[in-house]
CSV table of C-alpha atoms and ligand atoms in Angstrom, one decimal:
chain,number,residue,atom,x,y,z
A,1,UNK,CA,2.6,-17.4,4.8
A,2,UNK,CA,0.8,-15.0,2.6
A,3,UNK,CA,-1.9,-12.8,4.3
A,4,UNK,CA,-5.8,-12.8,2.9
A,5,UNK,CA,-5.4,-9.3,1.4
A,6,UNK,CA,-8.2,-7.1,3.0
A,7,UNK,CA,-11.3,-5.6,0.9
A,8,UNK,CA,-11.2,-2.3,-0.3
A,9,UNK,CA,-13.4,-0.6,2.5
A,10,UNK,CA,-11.4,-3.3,5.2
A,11,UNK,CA,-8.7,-0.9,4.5
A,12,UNK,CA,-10.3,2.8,3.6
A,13,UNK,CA,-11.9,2.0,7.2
A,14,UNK,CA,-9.2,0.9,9.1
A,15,UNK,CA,-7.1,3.5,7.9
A,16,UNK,CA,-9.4,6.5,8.8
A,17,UNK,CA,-9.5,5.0,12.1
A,18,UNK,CA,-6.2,5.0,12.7
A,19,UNK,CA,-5.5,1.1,13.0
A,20,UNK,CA,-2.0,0.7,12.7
A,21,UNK,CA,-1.4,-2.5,12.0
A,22,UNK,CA,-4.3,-2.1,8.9
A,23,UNK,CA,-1.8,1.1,7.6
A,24,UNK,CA,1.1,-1.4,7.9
A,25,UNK,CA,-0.8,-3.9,5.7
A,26,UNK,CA,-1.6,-1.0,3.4
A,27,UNK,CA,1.6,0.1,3.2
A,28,UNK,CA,2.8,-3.9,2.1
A,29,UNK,CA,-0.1,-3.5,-0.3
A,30,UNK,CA,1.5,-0.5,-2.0
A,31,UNK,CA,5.2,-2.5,-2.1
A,32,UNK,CA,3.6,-5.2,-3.8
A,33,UNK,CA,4.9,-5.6,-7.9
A,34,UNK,CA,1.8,-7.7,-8.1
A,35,UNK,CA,-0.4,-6.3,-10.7
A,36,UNK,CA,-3.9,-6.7,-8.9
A,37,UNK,CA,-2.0,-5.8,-5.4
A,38,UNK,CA,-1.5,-2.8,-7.7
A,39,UNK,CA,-4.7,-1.9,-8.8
A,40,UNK,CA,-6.6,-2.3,-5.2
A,41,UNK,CA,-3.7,0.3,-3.4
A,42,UNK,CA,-4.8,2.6,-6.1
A,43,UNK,CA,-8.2,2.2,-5.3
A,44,UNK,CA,-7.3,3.0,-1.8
A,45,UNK,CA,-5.1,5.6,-2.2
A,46,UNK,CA,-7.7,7.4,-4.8
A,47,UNK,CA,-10.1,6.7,-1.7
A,48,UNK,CA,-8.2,8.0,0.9
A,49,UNK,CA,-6.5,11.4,-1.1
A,50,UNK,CA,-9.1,13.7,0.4
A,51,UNK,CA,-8.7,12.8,3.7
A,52,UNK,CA,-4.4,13.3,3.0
A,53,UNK,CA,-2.2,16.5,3.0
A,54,UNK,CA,-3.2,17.3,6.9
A,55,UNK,CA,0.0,17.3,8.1
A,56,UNK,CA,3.7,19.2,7.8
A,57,UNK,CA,5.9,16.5,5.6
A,58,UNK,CA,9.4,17.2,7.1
A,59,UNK,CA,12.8,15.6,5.5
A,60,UNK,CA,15.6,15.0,7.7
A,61,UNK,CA,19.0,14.2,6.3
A,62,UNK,CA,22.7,14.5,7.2
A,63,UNK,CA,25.8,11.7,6.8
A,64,UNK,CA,25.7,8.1,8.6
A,65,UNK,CA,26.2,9.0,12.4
A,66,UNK,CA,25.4,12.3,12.3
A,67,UNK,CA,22.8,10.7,14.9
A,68,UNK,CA,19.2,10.9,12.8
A,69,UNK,CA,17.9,8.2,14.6
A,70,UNK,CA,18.4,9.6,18.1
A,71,UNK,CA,17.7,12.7,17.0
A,72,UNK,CA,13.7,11.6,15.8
A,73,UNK,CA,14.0,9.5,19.0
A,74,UNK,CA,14.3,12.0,21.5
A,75,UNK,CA,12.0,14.6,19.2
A,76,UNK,CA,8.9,12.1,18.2
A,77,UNK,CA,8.2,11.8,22.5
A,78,UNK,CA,8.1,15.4,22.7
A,79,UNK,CA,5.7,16.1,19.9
A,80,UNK,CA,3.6,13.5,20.7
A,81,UNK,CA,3.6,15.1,24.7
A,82,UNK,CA,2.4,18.1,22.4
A,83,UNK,CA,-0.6,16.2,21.2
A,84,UNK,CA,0.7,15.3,18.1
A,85,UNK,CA,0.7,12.0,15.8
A,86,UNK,CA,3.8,11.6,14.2
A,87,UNK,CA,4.9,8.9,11.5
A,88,UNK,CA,8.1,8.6,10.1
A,89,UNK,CA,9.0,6.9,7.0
A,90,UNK,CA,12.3,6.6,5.6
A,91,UNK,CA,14.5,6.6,2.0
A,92,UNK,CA,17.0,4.4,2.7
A,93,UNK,CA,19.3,4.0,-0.5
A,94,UNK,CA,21.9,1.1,0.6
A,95,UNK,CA,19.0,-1.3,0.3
A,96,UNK,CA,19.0,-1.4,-3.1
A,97,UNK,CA,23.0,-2.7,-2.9
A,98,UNK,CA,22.8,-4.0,0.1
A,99,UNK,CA,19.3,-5.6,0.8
A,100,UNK,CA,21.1,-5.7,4.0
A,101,UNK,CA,19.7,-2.0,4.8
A,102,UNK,CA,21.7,0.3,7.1
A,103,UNK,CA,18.0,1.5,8.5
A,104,UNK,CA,16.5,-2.3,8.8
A,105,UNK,CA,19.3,-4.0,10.6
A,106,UNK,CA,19.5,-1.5,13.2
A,107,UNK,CA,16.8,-1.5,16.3
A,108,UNK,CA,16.5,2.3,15.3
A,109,UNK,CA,13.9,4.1,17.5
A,110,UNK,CA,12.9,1.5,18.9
A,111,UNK,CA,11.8,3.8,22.4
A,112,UNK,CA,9.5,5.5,20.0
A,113,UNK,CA,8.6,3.0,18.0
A,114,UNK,CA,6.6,1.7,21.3
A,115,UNK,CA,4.3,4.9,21.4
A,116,UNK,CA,0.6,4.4,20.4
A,117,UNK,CA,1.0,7.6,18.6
A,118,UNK,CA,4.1,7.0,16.6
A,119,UNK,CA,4.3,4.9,13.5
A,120,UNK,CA,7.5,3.9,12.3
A,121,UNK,CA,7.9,2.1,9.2
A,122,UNK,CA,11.3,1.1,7.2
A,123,UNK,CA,12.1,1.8,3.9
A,124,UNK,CA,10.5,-0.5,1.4
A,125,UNK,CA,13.0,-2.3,-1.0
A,126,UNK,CA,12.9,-1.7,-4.7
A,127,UNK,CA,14.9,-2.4,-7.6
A,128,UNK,CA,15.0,1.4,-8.2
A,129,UNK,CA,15.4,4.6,-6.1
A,130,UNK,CA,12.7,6.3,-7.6
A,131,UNK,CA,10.3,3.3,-7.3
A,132,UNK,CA,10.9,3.5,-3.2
A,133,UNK,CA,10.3,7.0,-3.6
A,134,UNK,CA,7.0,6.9,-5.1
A,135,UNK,CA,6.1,4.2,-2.2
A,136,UNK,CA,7.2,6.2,0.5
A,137,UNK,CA,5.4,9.4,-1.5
A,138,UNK,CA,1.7,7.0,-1.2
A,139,UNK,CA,2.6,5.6,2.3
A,140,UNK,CA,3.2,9.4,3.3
A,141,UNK,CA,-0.7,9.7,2.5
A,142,UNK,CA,-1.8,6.9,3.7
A,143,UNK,CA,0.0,7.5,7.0
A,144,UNK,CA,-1.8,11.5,6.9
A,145,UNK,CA,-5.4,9.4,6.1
A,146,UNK,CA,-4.7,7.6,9.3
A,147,UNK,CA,-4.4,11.1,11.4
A,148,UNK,CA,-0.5,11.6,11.8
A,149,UNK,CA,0.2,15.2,11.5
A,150,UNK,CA,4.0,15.0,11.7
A,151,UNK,CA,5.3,13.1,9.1
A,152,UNK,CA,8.8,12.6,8.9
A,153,UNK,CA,11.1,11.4,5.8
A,154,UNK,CA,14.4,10.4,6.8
A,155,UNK,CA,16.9,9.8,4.5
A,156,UNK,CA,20.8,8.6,4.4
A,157,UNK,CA,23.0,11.4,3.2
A,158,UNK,CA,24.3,9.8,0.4
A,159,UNK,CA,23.7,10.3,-3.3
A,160,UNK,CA,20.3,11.5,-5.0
A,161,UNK,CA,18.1,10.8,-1.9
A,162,UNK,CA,18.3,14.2,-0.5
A,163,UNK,CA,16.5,15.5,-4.0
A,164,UNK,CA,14.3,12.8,-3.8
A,165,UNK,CA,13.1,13.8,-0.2
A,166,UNK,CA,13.2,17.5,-0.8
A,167,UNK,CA,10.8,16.7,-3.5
A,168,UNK,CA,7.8,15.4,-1.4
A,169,UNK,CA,8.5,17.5,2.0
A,170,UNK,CA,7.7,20.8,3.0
A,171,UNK,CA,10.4,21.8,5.1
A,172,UNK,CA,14.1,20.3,5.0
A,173,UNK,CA,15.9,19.8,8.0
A,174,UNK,CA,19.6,19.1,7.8
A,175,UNK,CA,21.6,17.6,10.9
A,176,UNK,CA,25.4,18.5,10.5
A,177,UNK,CA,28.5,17.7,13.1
A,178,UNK,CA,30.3,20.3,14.5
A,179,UNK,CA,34.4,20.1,13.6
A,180,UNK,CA,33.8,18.3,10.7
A,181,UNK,CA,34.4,20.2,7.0
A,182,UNK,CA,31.3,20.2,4.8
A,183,UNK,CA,33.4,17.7,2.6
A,184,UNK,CA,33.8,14.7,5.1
A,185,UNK,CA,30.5,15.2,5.7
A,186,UNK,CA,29.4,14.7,2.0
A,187,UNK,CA,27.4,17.9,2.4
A,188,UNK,CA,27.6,19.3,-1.4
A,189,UNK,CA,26.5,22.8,-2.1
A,190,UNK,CA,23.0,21.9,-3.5
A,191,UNK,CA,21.8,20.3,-0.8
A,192,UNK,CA,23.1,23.2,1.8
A,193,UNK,CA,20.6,25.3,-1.1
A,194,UNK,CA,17.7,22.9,0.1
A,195,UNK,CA,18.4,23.1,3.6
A,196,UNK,CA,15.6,25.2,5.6
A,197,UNK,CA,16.7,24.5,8.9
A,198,UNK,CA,20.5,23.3,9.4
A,199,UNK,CA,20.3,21.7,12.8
A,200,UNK,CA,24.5,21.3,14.5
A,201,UNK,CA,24.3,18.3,16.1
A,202,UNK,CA,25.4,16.9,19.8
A,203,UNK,CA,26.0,20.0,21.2
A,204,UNK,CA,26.8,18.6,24.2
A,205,UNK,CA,29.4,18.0,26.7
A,206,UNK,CA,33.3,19.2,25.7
A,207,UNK,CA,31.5,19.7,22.0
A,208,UNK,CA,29.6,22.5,22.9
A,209,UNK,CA,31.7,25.5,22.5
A,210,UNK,CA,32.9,23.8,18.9
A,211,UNK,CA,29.0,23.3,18.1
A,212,UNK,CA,29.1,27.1,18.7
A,213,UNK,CA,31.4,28.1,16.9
A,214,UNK,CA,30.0,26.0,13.9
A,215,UNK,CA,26.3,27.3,14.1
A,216,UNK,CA,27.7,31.0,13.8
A,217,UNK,CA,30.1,30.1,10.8
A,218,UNK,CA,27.2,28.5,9.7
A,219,UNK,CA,24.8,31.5,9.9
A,220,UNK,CA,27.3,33.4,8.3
A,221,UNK,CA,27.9,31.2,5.4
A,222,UNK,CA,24.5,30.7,5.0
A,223,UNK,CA,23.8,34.6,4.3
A,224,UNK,CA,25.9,34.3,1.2
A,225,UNK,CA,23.8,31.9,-0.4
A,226,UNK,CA,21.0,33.1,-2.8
A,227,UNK,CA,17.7,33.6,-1.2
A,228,UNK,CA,15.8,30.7,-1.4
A,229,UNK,CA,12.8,30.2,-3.2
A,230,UNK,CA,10.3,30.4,-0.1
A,231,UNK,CA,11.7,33.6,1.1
A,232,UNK,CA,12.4,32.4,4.6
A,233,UNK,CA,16.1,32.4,5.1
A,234,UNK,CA,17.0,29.1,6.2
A,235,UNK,CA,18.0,29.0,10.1
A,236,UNK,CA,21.0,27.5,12.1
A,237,UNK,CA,20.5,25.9,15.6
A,238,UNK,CA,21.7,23.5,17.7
A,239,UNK,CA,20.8,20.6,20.2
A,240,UNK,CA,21.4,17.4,21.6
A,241,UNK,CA,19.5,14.4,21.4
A,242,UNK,CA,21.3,12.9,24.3
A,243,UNK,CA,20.7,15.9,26.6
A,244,UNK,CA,17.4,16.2,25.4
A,245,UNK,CA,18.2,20.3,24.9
A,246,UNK,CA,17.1,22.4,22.2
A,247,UNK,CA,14.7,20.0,20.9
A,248,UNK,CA,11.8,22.7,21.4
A,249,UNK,CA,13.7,25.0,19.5
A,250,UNK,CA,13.7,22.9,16.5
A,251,UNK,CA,10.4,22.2,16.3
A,252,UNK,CA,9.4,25.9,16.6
A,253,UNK,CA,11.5,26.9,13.5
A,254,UNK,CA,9.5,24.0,12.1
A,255,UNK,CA,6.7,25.7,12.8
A,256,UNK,CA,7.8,28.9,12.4
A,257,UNK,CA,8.6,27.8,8.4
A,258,UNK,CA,5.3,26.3,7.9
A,259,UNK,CA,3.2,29.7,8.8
A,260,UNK,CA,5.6,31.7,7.0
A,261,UNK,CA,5.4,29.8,3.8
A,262,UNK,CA,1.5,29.3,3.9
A,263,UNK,CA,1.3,33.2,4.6
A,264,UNK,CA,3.1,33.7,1.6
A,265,UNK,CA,1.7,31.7,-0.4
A,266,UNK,CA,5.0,28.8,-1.2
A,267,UNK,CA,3.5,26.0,0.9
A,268,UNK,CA,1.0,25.8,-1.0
A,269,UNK,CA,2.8,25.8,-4.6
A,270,UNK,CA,5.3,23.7,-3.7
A,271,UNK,CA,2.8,21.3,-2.4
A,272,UNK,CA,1.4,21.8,-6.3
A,273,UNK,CA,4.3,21.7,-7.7
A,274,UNK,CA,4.9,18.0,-6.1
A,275,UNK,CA,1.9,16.7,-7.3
A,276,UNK,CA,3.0,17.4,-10.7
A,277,UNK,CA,6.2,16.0,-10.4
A,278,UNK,CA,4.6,12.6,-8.7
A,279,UNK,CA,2.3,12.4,-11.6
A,280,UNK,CA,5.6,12.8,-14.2
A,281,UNK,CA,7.3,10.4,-12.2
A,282,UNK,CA,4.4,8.0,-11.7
A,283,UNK,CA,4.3,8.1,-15.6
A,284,UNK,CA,8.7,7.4,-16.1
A,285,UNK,CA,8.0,4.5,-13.8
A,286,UNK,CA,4.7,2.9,-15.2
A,287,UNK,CA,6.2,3.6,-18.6
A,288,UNK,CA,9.3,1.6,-18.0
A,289,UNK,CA,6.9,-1.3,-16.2
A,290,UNK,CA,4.9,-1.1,-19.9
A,291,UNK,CA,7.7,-1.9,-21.7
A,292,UNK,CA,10.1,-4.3,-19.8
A,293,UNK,CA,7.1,-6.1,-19.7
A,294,UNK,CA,5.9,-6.0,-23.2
A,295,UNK,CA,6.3,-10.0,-24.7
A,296,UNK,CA,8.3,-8.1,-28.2
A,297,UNK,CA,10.4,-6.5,-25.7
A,298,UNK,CA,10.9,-9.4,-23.8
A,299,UNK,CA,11.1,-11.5,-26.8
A,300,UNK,CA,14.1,-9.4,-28.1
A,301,UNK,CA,16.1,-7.9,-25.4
A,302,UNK,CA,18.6,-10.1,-24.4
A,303,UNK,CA,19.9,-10.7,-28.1
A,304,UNK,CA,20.1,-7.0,-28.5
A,305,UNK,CA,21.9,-6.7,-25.2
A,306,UNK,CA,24.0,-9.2,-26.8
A,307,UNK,CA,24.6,-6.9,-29.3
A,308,UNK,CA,25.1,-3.7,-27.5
A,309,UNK,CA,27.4,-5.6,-25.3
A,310,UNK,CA,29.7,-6.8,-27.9
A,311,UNK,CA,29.9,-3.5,-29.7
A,312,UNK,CA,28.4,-4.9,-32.6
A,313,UNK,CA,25.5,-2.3,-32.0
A,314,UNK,CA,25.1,1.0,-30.9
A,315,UNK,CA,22.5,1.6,-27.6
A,316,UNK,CA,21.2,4.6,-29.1
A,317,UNK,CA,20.0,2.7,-32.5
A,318,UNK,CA,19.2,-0.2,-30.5
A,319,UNK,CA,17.0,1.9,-27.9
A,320,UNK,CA,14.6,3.3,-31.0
A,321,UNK,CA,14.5,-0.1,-32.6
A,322,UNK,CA,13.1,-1.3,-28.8
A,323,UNK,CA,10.9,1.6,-28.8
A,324,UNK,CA,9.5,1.3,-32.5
A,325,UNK,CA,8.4,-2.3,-31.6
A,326,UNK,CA,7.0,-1.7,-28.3
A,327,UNK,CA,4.6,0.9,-30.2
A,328,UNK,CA,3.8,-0.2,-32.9
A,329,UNK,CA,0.7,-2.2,-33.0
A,330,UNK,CA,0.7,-6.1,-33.9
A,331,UNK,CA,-0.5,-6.5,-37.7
B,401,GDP,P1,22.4,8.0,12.3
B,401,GDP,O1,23.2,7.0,11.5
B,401,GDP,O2,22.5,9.4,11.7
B,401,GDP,O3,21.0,7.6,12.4
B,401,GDP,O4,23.0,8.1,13.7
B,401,GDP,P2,22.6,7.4,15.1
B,401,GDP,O5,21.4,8.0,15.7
B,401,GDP,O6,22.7,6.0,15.0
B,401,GDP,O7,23.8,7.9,16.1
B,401,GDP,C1,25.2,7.7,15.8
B,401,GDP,C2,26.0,7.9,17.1
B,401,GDP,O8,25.9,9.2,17.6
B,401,GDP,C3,25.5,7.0,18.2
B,401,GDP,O9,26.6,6.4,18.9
B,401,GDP,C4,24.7,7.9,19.1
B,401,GDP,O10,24.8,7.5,20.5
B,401,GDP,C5,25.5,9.2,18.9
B,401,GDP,N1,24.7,10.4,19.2
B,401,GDP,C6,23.4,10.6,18.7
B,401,GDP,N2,22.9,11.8,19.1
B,401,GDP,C7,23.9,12.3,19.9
B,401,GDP,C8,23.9,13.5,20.7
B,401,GDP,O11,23.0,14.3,20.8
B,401,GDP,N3,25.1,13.7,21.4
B,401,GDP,C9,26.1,12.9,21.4
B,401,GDP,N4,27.2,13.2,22.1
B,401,GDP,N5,26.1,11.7,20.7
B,401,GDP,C10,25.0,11.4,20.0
């Protein structure tokens, strides 16, 4: 059963007082394709932007079983014993194939996810990768409006979710396996390029001197890359999540990134630079809403897919035709 939506302040309110369950129903308002569910999370979002950007926005990524999950669960408890507030939000693109998501079924975090100062919150399902993203991009303010100061974006390391992440964090944190090539790990170049902190995962037990060994290839491999665009050469550590060791350590090359990069002066471009590229892909995605739901459009589509489909028409020729109607104005 549907809900009564809340009013506009019922949620600017709840939010800046950190009610989580009024941030979850915000969050629902955002996912919702309907158009007035639409308009009212602008209004709160537009409401709520100066009260945003308070926090450091960290993307964590690495292969199916690298152990993300653990990791965040045996991290969030020990920022939060640091007086911290930290939400994390997550990219998850097997729901779109799926609908069964890897990130949904599974009881991930749930230790954390019982902490009054943790919000954890699933990936919302779209029809689109870039349509989640922008949700998870709003939720990320919403959730900074409500007074988290960690925010974490976790993401599956496959295909173009790793872009989409680097895109709205600040610092990118990549969890790798020690013994494993790069390859089996699906760890292309570019996203080792993105990486600021490459983190060698369970480095524990009989894996430990092989975690070793990996973090000093690592370092040395990583030298040979080009120096990254915020200056500060990405670093290689290790930990484990089970043993609870080297946990701090992490967190203080967070740390150590963010005051480095707001010294010289990259936090606060890139954060710029994000903006701009949310407002570009805010426009792809509202565009494309326009025009799929134009009545000419949807009047003529499916015969021209006919077309296209049966090669009795070219996409390109059919595309401008589509376009020509959708803009031209009715006589
Ligand atoms: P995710 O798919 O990346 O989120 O991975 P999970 O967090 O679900 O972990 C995958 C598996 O790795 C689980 O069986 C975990 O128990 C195991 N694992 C996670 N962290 C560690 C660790 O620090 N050390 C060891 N030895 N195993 C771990």
């Amino acid at each position: 059963m549907l809900r009564k939506r809340l009013s506009l302040q019922e949620y600017i309110d709840g939010i800046k007082c950190g009610k989580r369950f009024i941030l979850s129903r915000a969050i629902t308002l955002m996912e919702s394709s309907l158009d007035s569910d639409q308009k009212l999370a602008a209004d709160v979002l537009e409401a709520l932007l100066p009260y945003s950007g308070n926090s450091i926005r960290v993307g964590i990524t690495g292969v199916p079983g690298v152990g993300k999950s653990t990791f965040i669960n045996a991290i969030g408890p020990y920022l939060i014993e640091q007086g911290h507030r930290l939400a994390v939000l997550s990219i998850d693109p097997s729901s779109e194939i799926s609908r069964g998501s890897i990130l949904g079924d599974k009881t991930r975090m749930s230790e954390l996810s019982l902490n009054p100062s943790a919000f954890i919150r699933p990936s919302s399902t779209g029809n689109n990768l870039g349509g989640v993203a922008q949700k998870t991009r709003e939720s990320m303010l919403l959730c900074e409006a409500a007074g988290y100061d960690v925010i974490f974006i976790e993401t599956v390391g496959v295909g173009q979710s790793e872009t989409l992440v680097h895109q709205m964090v600040d610092c990118f944190l990549l969890l790798m396996l020690a013994g494993a090539g790069d390859e089996l790990q699906g760890i292309k170049r570019g996203i080792m390029e993105m990486t600021d902190i490459l983190v060698i995962h369970k480095a524990d037990g009989e894996n430990t001197p092989l975690a070793m060994k990996a973090k000093k290839e690592y370092e040395n491999a990583l030298h040979l890359f080009p120096k990254p665009e915020s200056e500060v050469l990405p670093r290689v550590l290790s930990c484990s999540s089970i043993e609870k060791k080297g946990l701090d350590k992490i967190w203080k090359a967070i740390i150590h990134y963010q005051q480095k990069t707001q010294q010289n002066g990259f936090f606060q471009q890139q954060r710029e630079k994000q903006r701009l590229q949310w407002l570009h892909d805010a426009l792809g995605q509202q565009l494309k809403q326009l025009f799929f739901q134009h009545p000419k459009i949807q009047h003529e589509l499916a015969q021209l897919e006919q077309e296209v489909l049966l090669g009795h028409a070219s996409p390109t020729k059919v595309a401008r035709a589509l376009i020509q109607a959708f803009t031209t104005p009715p006589s």
